[in-house]
Coordinates of C-alpha atoms in Angstrom, one line a residue:
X475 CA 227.1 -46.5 79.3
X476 CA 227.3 -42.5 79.6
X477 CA 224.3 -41.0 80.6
X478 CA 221.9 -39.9 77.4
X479 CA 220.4 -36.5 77.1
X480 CA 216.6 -36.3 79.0
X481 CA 214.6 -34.7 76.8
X482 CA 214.2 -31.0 77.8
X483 CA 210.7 -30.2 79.6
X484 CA 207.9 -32.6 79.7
X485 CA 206.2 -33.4 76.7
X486 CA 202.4 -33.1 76.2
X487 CA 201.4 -37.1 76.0
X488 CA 200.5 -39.3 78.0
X489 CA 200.7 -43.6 78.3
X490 CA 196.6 -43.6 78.9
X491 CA 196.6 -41.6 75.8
X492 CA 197.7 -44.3 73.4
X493 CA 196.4 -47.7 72.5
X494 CA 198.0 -51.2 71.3
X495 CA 199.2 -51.3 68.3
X496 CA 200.1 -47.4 67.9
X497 CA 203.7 -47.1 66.5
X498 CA 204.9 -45.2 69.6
X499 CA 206.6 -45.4 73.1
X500 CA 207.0 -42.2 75.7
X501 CA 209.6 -40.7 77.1
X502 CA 209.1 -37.5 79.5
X503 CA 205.9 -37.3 77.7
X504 CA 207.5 -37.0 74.0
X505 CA 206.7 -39.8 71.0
X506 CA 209.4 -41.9 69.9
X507 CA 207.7 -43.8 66.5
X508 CA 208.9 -47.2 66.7
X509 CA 208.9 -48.8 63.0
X510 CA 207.9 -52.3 61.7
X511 CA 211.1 -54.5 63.0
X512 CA 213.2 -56.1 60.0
X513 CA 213.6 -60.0 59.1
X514 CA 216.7 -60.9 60.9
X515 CA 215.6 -58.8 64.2
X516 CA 212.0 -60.4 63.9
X517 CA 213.5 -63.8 63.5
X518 CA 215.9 -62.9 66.8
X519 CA 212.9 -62.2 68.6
X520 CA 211.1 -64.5 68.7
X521 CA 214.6 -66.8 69.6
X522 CA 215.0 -64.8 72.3
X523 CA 211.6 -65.3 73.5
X524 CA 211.3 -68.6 73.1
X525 CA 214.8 -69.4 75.1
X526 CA 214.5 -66.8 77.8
X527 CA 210.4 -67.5 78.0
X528 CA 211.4 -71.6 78.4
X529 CA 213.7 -70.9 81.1
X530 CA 212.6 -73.4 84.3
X531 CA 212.2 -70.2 87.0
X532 CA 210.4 -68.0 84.2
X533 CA 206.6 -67.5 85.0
X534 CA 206.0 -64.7 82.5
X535 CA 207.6 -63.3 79.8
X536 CA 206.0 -61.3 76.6
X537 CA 207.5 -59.7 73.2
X538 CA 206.8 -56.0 73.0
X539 CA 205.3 -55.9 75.9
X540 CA 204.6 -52.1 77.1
X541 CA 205.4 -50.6 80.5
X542 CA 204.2 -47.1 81.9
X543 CA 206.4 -46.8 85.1
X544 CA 205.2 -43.1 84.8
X545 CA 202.4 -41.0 83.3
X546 CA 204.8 -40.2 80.5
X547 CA 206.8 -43.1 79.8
X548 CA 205.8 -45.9 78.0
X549 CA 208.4 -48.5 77.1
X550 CA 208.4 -51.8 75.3
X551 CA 211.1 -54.2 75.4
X552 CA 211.5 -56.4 72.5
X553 CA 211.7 -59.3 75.3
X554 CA 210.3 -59.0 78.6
X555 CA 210.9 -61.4 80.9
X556 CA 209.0 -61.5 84.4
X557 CA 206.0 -59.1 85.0
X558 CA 204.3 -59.7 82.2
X559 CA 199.8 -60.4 83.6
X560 CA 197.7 -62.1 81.6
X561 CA 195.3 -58.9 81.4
X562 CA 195.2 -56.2 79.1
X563 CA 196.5 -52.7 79.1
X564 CA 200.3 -51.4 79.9
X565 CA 201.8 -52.6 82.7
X566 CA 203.0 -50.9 85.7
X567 CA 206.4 -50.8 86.9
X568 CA 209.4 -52.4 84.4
X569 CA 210.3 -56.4 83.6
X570 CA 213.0 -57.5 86.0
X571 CA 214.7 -58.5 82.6
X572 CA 214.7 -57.2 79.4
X573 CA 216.1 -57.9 75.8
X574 CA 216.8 -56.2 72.7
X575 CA 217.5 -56.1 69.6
X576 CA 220.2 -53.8 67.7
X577 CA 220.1 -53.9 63.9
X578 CA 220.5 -52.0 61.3
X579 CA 218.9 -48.4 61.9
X580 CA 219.1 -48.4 65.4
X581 CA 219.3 -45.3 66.9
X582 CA 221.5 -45.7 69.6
X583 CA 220.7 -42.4 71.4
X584 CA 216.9 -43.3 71.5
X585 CA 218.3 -47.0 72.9
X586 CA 220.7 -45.4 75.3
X587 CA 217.1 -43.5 76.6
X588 CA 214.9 -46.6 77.0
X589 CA 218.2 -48.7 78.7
X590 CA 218.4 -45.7 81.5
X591 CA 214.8 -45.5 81.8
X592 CA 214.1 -49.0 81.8
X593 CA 217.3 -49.3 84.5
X594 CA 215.3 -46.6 86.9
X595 CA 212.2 -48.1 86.6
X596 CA 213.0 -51.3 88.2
X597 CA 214.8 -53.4 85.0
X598 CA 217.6 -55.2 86.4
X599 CA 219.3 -56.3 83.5
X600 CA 218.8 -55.0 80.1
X601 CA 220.6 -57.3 77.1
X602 CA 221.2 -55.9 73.9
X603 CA 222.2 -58.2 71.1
X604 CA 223.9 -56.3 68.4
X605 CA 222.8 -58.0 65.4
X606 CA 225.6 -55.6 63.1
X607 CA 229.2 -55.8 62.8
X608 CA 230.8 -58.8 65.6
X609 CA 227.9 -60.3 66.6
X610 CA 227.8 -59.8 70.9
X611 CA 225.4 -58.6 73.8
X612 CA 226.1 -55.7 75.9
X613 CA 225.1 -56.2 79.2
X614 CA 223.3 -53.1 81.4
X615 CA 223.1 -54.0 85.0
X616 CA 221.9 -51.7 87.6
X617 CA 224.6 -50.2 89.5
X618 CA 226.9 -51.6 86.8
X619 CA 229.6 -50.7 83.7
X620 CA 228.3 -51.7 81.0
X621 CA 229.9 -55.1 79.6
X622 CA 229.8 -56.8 76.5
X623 CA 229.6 -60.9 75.9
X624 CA 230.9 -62.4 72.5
X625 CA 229.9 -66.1 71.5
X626 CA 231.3 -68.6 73.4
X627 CA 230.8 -66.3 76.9
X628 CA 227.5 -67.4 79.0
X629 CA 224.8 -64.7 80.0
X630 CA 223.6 -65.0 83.7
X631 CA 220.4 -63.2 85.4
X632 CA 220.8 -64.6 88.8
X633 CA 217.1 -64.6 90.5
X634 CA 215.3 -64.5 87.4
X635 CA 216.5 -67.3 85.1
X636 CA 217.6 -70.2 86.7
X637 CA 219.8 -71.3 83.6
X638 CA 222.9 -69.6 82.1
X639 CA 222.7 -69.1 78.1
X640 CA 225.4 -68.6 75.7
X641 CA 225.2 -65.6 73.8
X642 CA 224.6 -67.2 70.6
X643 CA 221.7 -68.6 71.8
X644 CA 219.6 -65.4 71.1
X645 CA 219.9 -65.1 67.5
X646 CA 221.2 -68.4 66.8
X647 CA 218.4 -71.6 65.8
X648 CA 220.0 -74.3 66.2
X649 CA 221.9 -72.8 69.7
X650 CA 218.3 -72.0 70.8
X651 CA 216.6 -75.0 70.2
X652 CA 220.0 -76.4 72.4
X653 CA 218.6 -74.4 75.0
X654 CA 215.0 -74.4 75.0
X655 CA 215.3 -78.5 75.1
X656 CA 217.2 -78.1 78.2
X657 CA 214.6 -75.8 79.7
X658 CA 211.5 -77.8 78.7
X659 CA 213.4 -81.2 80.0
X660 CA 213.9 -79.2 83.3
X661 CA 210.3 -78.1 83.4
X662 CA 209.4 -82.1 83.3
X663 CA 211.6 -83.1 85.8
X664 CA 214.8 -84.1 83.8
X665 CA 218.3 -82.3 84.5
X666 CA 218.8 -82.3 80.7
X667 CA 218.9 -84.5 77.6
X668 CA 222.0 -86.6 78.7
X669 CA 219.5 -88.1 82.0
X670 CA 217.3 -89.1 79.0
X671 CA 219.3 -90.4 77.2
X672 CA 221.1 -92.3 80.6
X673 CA 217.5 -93.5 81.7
X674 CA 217.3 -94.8 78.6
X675 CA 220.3 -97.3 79.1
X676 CA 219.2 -98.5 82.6
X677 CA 216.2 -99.9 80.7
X678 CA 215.2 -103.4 82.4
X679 CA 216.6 -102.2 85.7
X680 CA 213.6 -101.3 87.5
X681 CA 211.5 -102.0 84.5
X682 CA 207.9 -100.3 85.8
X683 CA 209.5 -97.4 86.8
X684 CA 212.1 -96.6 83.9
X685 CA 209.2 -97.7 80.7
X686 CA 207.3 -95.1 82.8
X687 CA 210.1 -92.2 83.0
X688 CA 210.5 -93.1 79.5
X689 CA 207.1 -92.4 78.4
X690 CA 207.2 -89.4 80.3
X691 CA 210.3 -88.6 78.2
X692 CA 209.0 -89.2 74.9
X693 CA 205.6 -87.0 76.2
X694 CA 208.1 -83.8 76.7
X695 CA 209.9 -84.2 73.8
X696 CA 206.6 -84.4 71.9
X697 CA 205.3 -81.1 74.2
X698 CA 208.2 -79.9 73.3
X699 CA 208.3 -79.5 69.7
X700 CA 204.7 -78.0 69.8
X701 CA 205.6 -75.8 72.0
X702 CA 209.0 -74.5 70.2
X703 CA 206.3 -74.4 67.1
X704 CA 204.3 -72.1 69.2
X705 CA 206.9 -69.9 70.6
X706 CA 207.3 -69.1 67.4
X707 CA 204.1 -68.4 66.1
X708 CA 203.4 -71.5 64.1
X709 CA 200.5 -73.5 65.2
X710 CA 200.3 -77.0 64.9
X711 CA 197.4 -78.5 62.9
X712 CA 195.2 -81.6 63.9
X713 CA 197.2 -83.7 61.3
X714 CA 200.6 -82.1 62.6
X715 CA 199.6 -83.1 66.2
X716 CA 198.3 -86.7 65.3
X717 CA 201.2 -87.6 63.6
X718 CA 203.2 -86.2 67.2
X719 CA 201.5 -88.4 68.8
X720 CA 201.7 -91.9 66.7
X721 CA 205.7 -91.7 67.1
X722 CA 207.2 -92.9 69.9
X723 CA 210.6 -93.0 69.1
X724 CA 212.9 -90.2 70.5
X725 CA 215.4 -89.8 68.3
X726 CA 212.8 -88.8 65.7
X727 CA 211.1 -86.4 67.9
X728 CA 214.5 -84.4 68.9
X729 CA 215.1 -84.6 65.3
X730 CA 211.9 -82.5 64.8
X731 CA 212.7 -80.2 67.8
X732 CA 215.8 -79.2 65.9
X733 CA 213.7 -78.6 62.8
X734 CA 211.1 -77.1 64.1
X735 CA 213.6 -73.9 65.8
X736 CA 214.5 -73.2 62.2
X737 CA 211.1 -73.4 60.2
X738 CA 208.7 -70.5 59.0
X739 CA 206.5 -72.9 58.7
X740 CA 204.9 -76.2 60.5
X741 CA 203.5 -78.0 57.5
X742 CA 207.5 -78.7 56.4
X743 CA 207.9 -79.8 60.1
X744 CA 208.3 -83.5 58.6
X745 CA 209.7 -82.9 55.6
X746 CA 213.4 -84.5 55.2

């Protein structure tokens, strides 16, 4: 990436001087409006937030999230992952990683600005999934060329996400709902779908033990769909969550994992 133009002198604003939900980030002091995000990239987003923010070694991670590393910077990534308190106000300091969003409109100068910022304010990898033209991310690691991964190639952010994600999976549904399955199974205990499925066979062989794994399986996939429905901004009703609970069967319940990555809304969660 070559190095973007700083703006000259230091501009007359300051982080403390704006509050959530005004349209603007810093940098050096100097606005930079940020517009109402499209349908495709808002539909990315939340993808990416809900595969990245699943991940097993993920503790935080936030959507537009704003940083103030200095006085007159203020920077929100469209994904943040890591460093992201459960208090209000910006945040100090940068996300170890962040993601973003490239579609149509995108001013690559004012990108090439927040990527270097973000970079010297602590970021260690900043993706950015061009949603125009090939479809690919371009990879911006500290101390690094800048590289760029198509579909089929896997994305890696070694000390911060303990899984590795194929591209697709941040704008794809059904890649991401792939992925987030593997994550939530993780975060219970399970390697990924294929030890459910194998516990499943060794039924009767330790018969306590494996109808209790089992349960346990069925309780995670179950967890699982309400939680991709969350992720995404859809919140389960009580009629939703009651019928969750009466099924037991988890080929039904992975077939409303799938459906659930791909809905804009959770009342056609059992349609079909």
């Amino acid at each position: 990436m070559k190095n973007p133009t700083i703006r000259q002198g230091h501009g007359p604003f300051h982080a403390d001087q704006l509050r959530s939900g005004d349209p603007y980030e810093l940098s050096n002091g100097h606005p930079i409006q940020c517009l109402p995000t499209g349908g495709r990239g808002s539909k990315a987003n939340l993808i990416g937030g809900l595969v990245l923010g699943t991940d097993p070694d993920v503790e935080s991670a936030g959507v537009d999230t704003g940083y103030a590393p200095t006085p007159g910077t203020l920077r929100a990534p469209d994904v943040a992952v890591g460093n992201v308190p459960d208090a209000p106000g910006w945040v100090a300091g940068a996300p170890p990683l962040a993601l973003e969003y490239a579609d149509t409109g995108q001013d690559d100068a004012d990108l090439a600005l927040k990527i270097a910022e973000l970079l010297a304010a602590g970021t260690r990898f900043v993706w950015v999934v061009r949603l125009t033209g090939p479809r690919r991310v371009e990879v911006h690691e500290t101390g690094q060329a800048m590289r760029v991964c198509y579909p089929g190639d896997w994305l890696e952010a070694p000390g911060i996400l303990r899984n590795r994600f194929l591209v697709e999976s941040l704008y794809d549904p059904q890649a991401a709902a792939t992925a987030a399955l593997r994550n939530l199974l993780q975060r219970q205990g399970y390697r990924d779908l294929d030890e459910v499925r194998g516990e499943g066979r060794t039924e009767g062989k330790a018969e306590g033990r494996t109808e209790g794994r089992a349960e346990g399986a069925v309780e995670s996939l179950r967890g699982a769909v309400l939680e991709v429905l969350d992720g995404r901004g859809m919140i389960a009703d009580a009629a939703t969550r009651a019928r969750l609970e009466r099924c037991a069967d988890p080929a039904q319940l992975r077939h409303w994992l799938r459906r659930a990555a791909t809905l804009d809304d959770a009342a056609d969660l059992f349609d079909a």
